[in-house]
CSV table of C-alpha atoms and ligand atoms in Angstrom, one decimal:
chain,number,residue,atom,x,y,z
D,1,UNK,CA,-22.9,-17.1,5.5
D,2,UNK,CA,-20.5,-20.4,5.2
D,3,UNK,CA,-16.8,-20.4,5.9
D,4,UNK,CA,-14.6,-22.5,3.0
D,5,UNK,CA,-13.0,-25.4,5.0
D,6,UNK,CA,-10.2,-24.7,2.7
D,7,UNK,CA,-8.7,-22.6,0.1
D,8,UNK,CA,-6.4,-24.2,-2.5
D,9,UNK,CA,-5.1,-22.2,-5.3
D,10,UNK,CA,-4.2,-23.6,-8.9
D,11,UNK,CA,-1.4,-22.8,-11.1
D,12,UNK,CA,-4.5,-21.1,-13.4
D,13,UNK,CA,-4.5,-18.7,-16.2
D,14,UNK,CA,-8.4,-17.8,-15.7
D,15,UNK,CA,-9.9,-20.6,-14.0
D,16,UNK,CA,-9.1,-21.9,-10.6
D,17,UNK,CA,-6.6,-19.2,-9.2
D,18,UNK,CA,-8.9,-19.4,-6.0
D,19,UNK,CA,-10.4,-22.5,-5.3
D,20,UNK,CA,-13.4,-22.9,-2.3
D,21,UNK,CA,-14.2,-25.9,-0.6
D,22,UNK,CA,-17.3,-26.1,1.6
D,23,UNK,CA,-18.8,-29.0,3.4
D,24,UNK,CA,-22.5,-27.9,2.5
D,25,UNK,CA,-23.7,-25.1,0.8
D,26,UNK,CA,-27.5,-24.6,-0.6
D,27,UNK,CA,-26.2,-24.0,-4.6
D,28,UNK,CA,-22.7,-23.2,-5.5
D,29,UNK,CA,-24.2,-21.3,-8.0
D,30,UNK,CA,-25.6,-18.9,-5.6
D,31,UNK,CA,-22.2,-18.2,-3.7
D,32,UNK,CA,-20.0,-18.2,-6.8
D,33,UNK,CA,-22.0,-15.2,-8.2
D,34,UNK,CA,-20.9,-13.4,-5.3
D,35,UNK,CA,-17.5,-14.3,-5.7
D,36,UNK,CA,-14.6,-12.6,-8.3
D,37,UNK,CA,-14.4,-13.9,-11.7
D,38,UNK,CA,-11.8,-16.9,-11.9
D,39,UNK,CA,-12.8,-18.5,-8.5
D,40,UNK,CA,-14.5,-22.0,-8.5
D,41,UNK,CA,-16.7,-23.1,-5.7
D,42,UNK,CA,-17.1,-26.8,-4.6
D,43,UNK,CA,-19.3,-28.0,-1.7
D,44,UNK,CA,-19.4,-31.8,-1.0
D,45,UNK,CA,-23.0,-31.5,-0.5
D,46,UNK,CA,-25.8,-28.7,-2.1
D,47,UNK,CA,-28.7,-28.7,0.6
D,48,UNK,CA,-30.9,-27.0,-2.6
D,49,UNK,CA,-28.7,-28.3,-5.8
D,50,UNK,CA,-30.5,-26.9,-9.3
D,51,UNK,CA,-30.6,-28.5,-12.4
D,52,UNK,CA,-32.0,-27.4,-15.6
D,53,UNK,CA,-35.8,-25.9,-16.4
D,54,UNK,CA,-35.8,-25.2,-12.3
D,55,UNK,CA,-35.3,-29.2,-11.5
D,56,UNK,CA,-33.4,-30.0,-8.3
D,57,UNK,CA,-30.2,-31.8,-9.0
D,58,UNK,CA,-29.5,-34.3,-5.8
D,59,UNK,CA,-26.0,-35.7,-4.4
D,60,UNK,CA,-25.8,-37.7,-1.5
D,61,UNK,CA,-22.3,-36.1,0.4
D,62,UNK,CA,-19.1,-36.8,-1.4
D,63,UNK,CA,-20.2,-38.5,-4.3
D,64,UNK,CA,-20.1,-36.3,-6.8
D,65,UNK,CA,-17.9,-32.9,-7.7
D,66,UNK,CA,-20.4,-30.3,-7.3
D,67,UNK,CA,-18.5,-26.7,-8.3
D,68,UNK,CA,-19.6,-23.4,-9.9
D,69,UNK,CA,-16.4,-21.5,-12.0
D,70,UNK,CA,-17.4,-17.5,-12.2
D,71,UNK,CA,-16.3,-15.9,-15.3
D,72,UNK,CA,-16.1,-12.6,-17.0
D,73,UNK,CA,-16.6,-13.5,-20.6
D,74,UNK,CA,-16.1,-10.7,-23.3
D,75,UNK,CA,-19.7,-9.9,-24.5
D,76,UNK,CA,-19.3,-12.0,-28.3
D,77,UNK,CA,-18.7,-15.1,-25.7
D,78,UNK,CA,-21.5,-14.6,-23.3
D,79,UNK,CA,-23.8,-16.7,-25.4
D,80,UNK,CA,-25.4,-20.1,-23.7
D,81,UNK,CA,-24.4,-22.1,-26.7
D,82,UNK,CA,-20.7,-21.0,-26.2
D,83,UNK,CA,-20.3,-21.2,-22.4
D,84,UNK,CA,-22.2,-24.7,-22.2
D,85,UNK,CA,-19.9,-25.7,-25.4
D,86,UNK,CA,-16.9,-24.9,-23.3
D,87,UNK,CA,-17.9,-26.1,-20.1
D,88,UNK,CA,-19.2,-29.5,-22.1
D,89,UNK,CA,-15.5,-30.2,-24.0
D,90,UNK,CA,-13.5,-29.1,-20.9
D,91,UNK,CA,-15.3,-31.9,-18.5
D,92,UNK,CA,-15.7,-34.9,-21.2
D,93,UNK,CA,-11.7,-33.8,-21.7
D,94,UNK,CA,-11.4,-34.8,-17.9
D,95,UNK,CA,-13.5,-37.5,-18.0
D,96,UNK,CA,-11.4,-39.0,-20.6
D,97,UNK,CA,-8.2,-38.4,-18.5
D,98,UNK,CA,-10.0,-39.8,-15.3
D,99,UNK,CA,-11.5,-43.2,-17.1
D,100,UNK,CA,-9.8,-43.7,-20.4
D,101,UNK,CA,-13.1,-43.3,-22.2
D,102,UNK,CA,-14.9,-40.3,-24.6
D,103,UNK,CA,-18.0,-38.5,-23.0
D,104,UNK,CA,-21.0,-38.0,-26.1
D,105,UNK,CA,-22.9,-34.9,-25.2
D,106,UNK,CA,-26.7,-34.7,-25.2
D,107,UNK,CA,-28.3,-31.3,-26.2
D,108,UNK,CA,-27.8,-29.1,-25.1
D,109,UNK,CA,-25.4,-29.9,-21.6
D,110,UNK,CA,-25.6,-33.0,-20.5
D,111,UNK,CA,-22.0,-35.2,-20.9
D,112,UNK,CA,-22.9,-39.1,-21.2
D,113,UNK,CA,-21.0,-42.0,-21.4
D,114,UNK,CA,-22.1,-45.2,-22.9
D,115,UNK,CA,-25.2,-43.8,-23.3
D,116,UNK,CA,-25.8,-42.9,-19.2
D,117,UNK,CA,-25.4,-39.4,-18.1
D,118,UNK,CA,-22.4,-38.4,-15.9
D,119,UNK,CA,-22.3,-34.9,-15.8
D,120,UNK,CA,-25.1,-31.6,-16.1
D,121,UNK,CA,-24.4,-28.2,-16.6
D,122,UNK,CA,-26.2,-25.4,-15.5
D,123,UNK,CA,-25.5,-21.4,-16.9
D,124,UNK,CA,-26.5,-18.7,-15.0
D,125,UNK,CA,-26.2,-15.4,-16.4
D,126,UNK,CA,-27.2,-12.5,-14.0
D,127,UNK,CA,-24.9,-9.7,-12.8
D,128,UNK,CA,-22.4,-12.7,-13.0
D,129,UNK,CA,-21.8,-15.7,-15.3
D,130,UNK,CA,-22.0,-18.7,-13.5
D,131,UNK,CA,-21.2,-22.1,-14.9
D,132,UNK,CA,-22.2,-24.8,-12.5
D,133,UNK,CA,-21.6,-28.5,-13.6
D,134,UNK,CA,-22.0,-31.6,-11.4
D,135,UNK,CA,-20.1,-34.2,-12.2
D,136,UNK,CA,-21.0,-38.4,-10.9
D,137,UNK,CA,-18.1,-39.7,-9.6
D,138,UNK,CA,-18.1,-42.0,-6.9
D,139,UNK,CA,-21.9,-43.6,-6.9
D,140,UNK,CA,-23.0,-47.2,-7.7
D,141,UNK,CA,-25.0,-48.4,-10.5
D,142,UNK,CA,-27.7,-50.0,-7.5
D,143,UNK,CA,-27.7,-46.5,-6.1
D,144,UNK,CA,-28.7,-45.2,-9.3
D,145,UNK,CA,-31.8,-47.7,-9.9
D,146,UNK,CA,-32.9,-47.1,-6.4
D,147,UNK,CA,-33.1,-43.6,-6.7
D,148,UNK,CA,-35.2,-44.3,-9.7
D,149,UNK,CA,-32.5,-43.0,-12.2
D,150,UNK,CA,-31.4,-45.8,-14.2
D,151,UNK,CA,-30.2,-43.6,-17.1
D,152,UNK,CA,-27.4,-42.4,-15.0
D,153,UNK,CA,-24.0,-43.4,-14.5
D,154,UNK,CA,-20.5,-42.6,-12.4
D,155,UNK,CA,-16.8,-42.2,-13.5
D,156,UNK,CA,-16.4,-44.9,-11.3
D,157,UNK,CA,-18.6,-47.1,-12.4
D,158,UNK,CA,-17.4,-46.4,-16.1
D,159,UNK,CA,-13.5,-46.9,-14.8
D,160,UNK,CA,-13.8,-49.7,-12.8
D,161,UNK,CA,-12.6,-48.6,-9.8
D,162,UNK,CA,-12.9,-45.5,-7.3
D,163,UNK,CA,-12.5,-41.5,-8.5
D,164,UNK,CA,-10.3,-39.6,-5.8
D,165,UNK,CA,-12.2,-36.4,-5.8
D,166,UNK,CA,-9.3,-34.1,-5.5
D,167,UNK,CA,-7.8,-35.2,-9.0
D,168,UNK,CA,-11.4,-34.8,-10.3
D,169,UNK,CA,-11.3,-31.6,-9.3
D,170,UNK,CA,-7.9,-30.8,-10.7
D,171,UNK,CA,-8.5,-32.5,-14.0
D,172,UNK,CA,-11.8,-30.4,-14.7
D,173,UNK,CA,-10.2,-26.9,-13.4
D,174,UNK,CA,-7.1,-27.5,-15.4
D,175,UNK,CA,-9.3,-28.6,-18.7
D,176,UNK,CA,-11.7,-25.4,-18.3
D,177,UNK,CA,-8.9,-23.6,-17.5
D,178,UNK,CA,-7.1,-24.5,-21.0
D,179,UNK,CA,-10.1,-24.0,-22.8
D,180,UNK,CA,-10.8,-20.7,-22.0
D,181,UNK,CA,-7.3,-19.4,-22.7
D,182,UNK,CA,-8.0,-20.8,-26.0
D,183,UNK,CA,-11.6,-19.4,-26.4
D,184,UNK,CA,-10.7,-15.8,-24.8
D,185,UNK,CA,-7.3,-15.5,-27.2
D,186,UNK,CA,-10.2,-16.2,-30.3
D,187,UNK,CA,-9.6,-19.2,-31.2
D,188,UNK,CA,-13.3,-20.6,-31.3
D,189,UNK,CA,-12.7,-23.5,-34.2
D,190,UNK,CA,-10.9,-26.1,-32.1
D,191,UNK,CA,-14.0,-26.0,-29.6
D,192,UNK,CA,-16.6,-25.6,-31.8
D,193,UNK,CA,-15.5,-29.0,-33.9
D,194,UNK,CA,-14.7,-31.2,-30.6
D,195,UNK,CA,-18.4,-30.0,-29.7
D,196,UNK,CA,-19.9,-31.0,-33.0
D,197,UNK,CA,-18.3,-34.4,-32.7
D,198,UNK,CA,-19.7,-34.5,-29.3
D,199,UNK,CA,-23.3,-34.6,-30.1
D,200,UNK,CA,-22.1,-36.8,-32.8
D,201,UNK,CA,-25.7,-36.0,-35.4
D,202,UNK,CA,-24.3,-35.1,-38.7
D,203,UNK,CA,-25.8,-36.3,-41.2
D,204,UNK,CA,-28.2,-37.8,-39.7
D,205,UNK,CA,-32.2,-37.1,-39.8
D,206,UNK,CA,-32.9,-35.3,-36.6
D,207,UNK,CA,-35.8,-33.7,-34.7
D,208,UNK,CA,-34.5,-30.2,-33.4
D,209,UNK,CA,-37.3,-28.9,-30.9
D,210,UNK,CA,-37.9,-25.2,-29.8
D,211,UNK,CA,-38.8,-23.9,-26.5
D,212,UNK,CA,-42.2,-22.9,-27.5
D,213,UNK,CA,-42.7,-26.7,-28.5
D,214,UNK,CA,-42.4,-26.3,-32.1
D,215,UNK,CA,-39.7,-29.1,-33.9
D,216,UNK,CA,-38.2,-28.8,-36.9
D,217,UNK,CA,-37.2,-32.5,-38.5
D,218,UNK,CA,-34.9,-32.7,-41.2
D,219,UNK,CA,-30.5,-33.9,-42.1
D,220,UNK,CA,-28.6,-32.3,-40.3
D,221,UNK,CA,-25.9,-30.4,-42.7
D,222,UNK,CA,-24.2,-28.7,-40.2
D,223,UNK,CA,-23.6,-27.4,-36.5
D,224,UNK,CA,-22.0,-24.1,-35.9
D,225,UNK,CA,-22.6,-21.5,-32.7
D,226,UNK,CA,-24.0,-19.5,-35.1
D,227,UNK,CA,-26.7,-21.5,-36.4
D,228,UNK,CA,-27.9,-26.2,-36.8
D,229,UNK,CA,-28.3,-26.2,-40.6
D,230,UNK,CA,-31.3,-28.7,-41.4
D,231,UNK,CA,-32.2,-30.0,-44.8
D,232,UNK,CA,-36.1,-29.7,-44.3
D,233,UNK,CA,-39.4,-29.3,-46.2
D,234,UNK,CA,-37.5,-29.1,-49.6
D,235,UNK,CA,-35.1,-26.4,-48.4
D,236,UNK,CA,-32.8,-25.4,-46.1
D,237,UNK,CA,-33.7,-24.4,-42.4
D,238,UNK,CA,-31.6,-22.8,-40.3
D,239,UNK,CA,-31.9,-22.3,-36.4
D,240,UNK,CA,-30.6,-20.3,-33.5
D,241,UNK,CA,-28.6,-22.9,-31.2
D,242,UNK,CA,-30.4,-21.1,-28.4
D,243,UNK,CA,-33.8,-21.6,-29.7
D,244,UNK,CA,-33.4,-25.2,-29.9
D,245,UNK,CA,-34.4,-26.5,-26.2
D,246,UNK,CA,-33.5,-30.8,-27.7
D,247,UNK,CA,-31.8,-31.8,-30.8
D,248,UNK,CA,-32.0,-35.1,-30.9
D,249,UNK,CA,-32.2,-38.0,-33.6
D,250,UNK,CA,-35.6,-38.7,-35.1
T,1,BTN,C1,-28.8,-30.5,-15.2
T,1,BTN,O1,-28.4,-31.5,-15.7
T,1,BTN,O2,-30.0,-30.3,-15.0
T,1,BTN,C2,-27.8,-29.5,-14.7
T,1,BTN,C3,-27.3,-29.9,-13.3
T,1,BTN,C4,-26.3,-28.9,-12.8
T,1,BTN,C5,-25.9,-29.3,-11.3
T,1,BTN,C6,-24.8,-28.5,-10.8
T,1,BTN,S1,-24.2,-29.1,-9.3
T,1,BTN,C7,-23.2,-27.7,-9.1
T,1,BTN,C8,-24.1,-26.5,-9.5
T,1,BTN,N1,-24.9,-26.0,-8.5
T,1,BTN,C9,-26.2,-26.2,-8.7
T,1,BTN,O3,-27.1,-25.9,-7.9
T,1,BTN,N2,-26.3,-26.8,-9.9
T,1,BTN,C10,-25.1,-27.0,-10.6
């Protein structure tokens, strides 16, 4: 088992009261659900990183924030579309305090900016919750293209000049931190509309496509936790968030 090369301990309501850093780790997801709700584990490198639909997320050392928060939602919050909402707002919140500029998510976690993805998140829900996001901070545009990942993009690309890890770290902790407070004390509208602007698709004709493959197209009339309202077929459709593996526009 790995020993944290330091603890650090944030001024946190929920999020970030224990914070662990490790040189390498194979997933902080996998430590984290070991640890006690509240703590957030960061590794400067994942020897076995995950991504989403069992894809392996890669970082070369120290040039992203890798961390995994563990959390002990109330049942009514345990809900994908909910944690990733949350997880989504309070990183593109950071991102804008970090580089002056608004992160666009892309159904159903990814965080990009100008189009280029800076951030994933990954939920895993077992005896734990575990929110894992990694987050591009410090990489170059070349480094993208050569590893064949021109779609990508870094906060330090998008600011202009180098992201000091440590107030990345304390930017996202303190922005999920705030969040939750809100989202655990019920108040569930302020998140839900800063998510909706987020994807940014109202109005507009959309493909929404289920896990089985099946896609719905149709206007999007609205975009709640509880259900993406399409205008579709001559009627009105409307689907489960989690059923809905890509919403994008048609
Ligand atoms: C994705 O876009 O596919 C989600 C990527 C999530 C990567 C993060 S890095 C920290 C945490 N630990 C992991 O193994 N994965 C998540």
């Amino acid at each position: 088992m790995s020993t944290p090369r330091e603890t650090l301990h944030f001024d946190s309501r929920h999020v970030g009261r224990r914070v662990l850093l490790f040189d390498e780790l194979s997933s902080t997801n996998d430590t984290a659900a070991g640890e006690e709700p509240g703590t957030v584990v960061v590794a400067d490198f994942q020897s076995a990183g995950r991504g989403q639909y069992g894809r392996v997320w890669q970082a070369k050392p120290g040039t992203s924030l890798l961390l995994s928060v563990v959390v002990a939602p109330p049942p009514e919050l345990r809900r994908p579309v909910i944690l990733t909402a949350w997880a989504a707002v309070a990183v593109a919140d950071a991102v804008h305090r970090l580089t002056g500029q608004q992160a666009k998510i892309k159904w159903p976690n990814d965080l990009l900016v100008r189009g280029k993805k800076v951030c994933g998140i990954l939920i895993e829900q077992r005896a734990a919750t575990v929110v894992g996001i990694g987050l591009n901070l410090n990489q170059t545009a070349d480094e993208f293209t050569a590893a064949g990942l021109p779609d990508a993009s870094s906060l330090a690309v998008i600011a202009g000049q180098p992201i000091d890890p440590r107030a990345a770290l304390a930017a996202v902790v303190r922005h999920l931190d705030d969040e939750y407070d809100r989202l655990i004390s019920g108040e569930r509208v302020p998140l839900e509309a800063d998510w909706k602007w987020r994807i940014g698709l109202l109005g507009r004709q959309v493909v929404a496509e289920r896990a089985d493959g099946s896609s719905v197209t149709g206007r999007l009339r609205d975009l709640t936790f509880d259900g993406i309202e399409l205008e579709a077929d001559g009627g009105i459709r409307v689907l489960k968030p989690e059923e809905v593996r890509h919403l994008s526009a048609a």
